[in-house]
CSV table of C-alpha atoms in Angstrom, one decimal:
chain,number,residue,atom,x,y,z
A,11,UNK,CA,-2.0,158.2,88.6
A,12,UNK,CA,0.2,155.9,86.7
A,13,UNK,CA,2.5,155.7,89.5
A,14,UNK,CA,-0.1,154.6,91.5
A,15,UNK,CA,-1.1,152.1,89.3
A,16,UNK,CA,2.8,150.5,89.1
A,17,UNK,CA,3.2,151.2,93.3
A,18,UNK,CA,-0.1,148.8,93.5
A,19,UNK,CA,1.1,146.5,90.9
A,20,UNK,CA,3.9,145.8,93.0
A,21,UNK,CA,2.3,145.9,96.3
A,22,UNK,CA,-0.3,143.3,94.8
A,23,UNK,CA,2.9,140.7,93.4
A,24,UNK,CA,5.3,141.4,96.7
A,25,UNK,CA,2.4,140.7,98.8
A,26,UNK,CA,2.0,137.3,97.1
A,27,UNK,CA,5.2,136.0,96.6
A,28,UNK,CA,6.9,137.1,99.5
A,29,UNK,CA,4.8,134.9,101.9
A,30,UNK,CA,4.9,131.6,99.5
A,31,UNK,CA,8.8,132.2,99.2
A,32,UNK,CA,8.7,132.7,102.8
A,33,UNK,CA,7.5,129.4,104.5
A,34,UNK,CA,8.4,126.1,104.7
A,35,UNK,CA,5.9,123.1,103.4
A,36,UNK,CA,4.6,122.6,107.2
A,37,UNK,CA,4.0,126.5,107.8
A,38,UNK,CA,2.6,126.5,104.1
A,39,UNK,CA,-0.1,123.4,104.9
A,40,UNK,CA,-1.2,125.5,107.7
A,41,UNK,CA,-2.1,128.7,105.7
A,42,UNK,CA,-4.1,126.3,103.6
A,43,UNK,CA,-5.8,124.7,106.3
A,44,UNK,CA,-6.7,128.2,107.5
A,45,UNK,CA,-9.0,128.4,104.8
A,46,UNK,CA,-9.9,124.5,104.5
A,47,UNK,CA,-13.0,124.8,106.4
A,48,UNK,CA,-14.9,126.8,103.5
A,49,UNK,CA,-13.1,126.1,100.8
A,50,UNK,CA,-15.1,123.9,98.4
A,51,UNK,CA,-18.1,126.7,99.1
A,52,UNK,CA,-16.6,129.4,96.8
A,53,UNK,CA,-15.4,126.8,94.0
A,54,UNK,CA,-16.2,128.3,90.3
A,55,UNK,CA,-18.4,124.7,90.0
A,56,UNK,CA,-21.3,126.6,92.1
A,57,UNK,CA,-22.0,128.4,89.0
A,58,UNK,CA,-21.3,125.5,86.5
A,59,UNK,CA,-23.7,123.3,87.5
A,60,UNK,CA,-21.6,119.8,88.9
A,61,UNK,CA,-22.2,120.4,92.7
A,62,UNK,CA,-19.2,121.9,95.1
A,63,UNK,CA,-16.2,120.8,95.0
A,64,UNK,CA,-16.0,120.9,91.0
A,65,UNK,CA,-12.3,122.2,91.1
A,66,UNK,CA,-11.0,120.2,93.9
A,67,UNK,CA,-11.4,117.3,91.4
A,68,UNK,CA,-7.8,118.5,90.2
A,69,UNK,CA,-6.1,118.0,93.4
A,70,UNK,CA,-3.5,115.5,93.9
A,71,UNK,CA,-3.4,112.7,96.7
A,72,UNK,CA,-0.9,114.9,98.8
A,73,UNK,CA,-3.6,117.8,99.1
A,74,UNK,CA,-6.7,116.5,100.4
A,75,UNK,CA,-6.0,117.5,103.5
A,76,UNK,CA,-5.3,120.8,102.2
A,77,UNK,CA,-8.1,121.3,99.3
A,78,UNK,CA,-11.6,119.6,100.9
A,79,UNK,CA,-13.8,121.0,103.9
A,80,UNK,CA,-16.0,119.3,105.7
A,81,UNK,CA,-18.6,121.5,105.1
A,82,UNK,CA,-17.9,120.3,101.3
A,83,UNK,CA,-17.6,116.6,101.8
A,84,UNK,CA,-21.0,117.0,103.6
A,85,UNK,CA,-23.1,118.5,100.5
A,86,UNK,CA,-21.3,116.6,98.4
A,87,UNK,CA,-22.8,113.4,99.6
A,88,UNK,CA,-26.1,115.3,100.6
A,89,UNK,CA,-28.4,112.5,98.5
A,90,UNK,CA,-26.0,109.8,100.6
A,91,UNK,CA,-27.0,111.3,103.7
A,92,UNK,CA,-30.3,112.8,103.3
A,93,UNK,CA,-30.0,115.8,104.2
A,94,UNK,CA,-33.4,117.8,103.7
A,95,UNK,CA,-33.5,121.0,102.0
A,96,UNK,CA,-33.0,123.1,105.4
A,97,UNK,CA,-30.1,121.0,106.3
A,98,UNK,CA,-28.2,122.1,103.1
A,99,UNK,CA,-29.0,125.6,103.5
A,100,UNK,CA,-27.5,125.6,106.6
A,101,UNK,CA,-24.8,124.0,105.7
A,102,UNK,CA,-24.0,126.5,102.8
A,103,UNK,CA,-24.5,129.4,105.0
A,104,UNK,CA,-21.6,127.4,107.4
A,105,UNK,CA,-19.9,127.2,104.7
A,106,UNK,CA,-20.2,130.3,103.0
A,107,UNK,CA,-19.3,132.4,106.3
A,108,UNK,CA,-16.4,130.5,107.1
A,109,UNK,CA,-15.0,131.4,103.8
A,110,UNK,CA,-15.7,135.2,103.8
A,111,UNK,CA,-14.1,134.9,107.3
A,112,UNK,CA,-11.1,133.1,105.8
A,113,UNK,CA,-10.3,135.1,102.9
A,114,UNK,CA,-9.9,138.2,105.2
A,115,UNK,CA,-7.6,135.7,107.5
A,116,UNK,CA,-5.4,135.0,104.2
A,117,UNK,CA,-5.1,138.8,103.2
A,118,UNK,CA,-4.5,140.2,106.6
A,119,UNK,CA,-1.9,137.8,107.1
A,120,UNK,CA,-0.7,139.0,103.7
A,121,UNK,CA,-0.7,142.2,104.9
A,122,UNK,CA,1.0,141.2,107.8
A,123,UNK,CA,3.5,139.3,106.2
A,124,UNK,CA,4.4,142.4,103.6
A,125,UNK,CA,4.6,144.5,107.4
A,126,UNK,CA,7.3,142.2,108.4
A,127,UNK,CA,9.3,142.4,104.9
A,128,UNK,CA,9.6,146.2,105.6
A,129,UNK,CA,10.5,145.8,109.2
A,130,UNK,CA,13.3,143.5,108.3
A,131,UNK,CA,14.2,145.8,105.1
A,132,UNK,CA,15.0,148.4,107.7
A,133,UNK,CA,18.8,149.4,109.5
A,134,UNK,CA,19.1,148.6,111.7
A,135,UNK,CA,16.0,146.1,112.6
A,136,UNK,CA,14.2,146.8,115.4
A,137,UNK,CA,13.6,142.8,116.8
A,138,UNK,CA,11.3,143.7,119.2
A,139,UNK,CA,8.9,145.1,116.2
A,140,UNK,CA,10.0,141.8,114.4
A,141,UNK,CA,9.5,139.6,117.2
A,142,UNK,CA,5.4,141.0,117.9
A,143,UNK,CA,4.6,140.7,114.0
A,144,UNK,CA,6.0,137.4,114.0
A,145,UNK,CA,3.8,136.6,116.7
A,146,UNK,CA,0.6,138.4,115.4
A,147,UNK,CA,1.0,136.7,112.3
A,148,UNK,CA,1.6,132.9,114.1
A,149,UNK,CA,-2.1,134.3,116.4
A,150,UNK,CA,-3.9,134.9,112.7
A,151,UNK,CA,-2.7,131.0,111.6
A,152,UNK,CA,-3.9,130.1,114.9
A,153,UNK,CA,-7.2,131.7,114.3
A,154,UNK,CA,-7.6,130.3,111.4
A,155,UNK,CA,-6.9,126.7,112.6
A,156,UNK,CA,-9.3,127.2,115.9
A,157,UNK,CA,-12.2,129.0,112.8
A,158,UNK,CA,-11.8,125.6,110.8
A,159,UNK,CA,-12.2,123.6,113.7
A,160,UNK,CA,-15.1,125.5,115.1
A,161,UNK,CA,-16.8,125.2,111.3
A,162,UNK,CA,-16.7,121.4,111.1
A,163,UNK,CA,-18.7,121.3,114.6
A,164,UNK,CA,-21.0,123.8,113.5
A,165,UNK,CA,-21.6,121.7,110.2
A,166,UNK,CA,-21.8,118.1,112.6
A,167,UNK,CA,-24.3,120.0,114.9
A,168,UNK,CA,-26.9,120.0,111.7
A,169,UNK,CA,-26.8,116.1,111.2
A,170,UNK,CA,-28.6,113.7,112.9
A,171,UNK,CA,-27.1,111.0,115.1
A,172,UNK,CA,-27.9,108.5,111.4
A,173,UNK,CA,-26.0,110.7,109.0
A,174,UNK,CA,-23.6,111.3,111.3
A,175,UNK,CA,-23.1,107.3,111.3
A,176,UNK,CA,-23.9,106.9,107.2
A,177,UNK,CA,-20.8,109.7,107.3
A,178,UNK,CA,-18.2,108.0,109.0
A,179,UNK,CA,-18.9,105.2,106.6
A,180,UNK,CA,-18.4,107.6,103.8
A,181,UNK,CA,-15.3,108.5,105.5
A,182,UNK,CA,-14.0,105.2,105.8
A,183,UNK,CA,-14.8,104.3,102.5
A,184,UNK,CA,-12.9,107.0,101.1
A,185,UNK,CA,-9.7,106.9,103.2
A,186,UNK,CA,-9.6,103.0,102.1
A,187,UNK,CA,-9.8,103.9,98.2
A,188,UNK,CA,-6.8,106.3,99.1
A,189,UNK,CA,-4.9,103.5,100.5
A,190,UNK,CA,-5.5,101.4,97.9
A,191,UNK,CA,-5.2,104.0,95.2
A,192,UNK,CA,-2.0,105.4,96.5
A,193,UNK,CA,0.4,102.4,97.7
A,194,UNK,CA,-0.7,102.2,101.2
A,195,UNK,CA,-1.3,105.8,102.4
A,196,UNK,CA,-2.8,106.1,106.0
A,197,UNK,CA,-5.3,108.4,106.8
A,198,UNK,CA,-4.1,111.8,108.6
A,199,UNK,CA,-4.9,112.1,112.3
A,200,UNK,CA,-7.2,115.0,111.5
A,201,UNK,CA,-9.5,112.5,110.1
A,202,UNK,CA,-10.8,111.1,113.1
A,203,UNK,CA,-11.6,115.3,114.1
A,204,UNK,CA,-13.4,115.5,110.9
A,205,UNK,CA,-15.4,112.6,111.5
């Protein structure tokens, strides 16, 4: 039982650290925006009472691509836009499923990751095992990027043709506090997709 216990200790910390270790920063920015598209939905300020997004307050200028949906931007500036009550539900429920979906992305790819460690652990390697769990795990990033993609559509196809105006205003604004905030900074090219 005990030896269980250590054996899934280890599991748990290889299967965390060996994928972080294991990327580059660009590989590493597309994990994260794997799970971008929900990501503000399952923030622990749901439960403390400041809105979504509470925690994403902490994030530095470098990761707001990284740490803000759309979905979240959205309810964040729900009074803004005015979205009615059966807008926001929606909009959680977007948002909510596209989390659920990406936090099985994140630990399958885990998984898939800690496959690959073993493969490559073994003599002699087999590449062609190597090579199709490489690729599996580039199709799960993929999936994720096409799911976050997908979820900012679904979220635009619940505003009107108004908010969906008063938005890109909001947008705007915000990208021009950045550049002033931040020496000049220009806006991402993902930022006219999110618009």
């Amino acid at each position: 039982m005990r030896a269980n216990a250590v054996l899934g200790g280890l599991l748990l910390v290889l299967g965390l650290t060996v994928p972080v270790t294991a990327q580059t920063s660009d590989v590493a920015l597309a994990v994260h925006e794997d799970d971008a598209a929900g990501r503000a939905m399952g923030g622990p300020s749901m439960q403390g009472g400041r809105g979504f997004g509470g925690w994403q307050q902490r994030a530095g200028p470098g990761q707001m691509r990284r740490g803000r949906s759309f979905v979240g931007m959205v309810l964040r500036h729900r009074q803004e836009l005015g979205l009615s009550q059966q807008q926001v539900d929606s909009l959680r429920k977007v948002g909510m499923d596209s989390r659920r979906a990406a936090i099985r992305r994140t630990a399958d790819t885990q998984l898939a990751q800690l496959d690959l460690m073993e493969l490559r652990l073994s003599d002699p390697v087999d590449m062609g095992k190597v090579e199709a769990k490489v690729r599996e795990i580039e199709r799960m990033r993929a999936d994720g990027r096409i799911a976050a993609i997908r979820t900012t559509e679904q979220a635009k196809a619940q505003l009107t043709a108004d908010q969906k105006e008063k938005l890109k205003g909001l947008w705007a604004a915000r990208w021009q506090r950045m550049r002033q905030g931040s020496g000049g900074m220009e806006a991402p090219a993902e930022a006219d997709e999110e618009q």
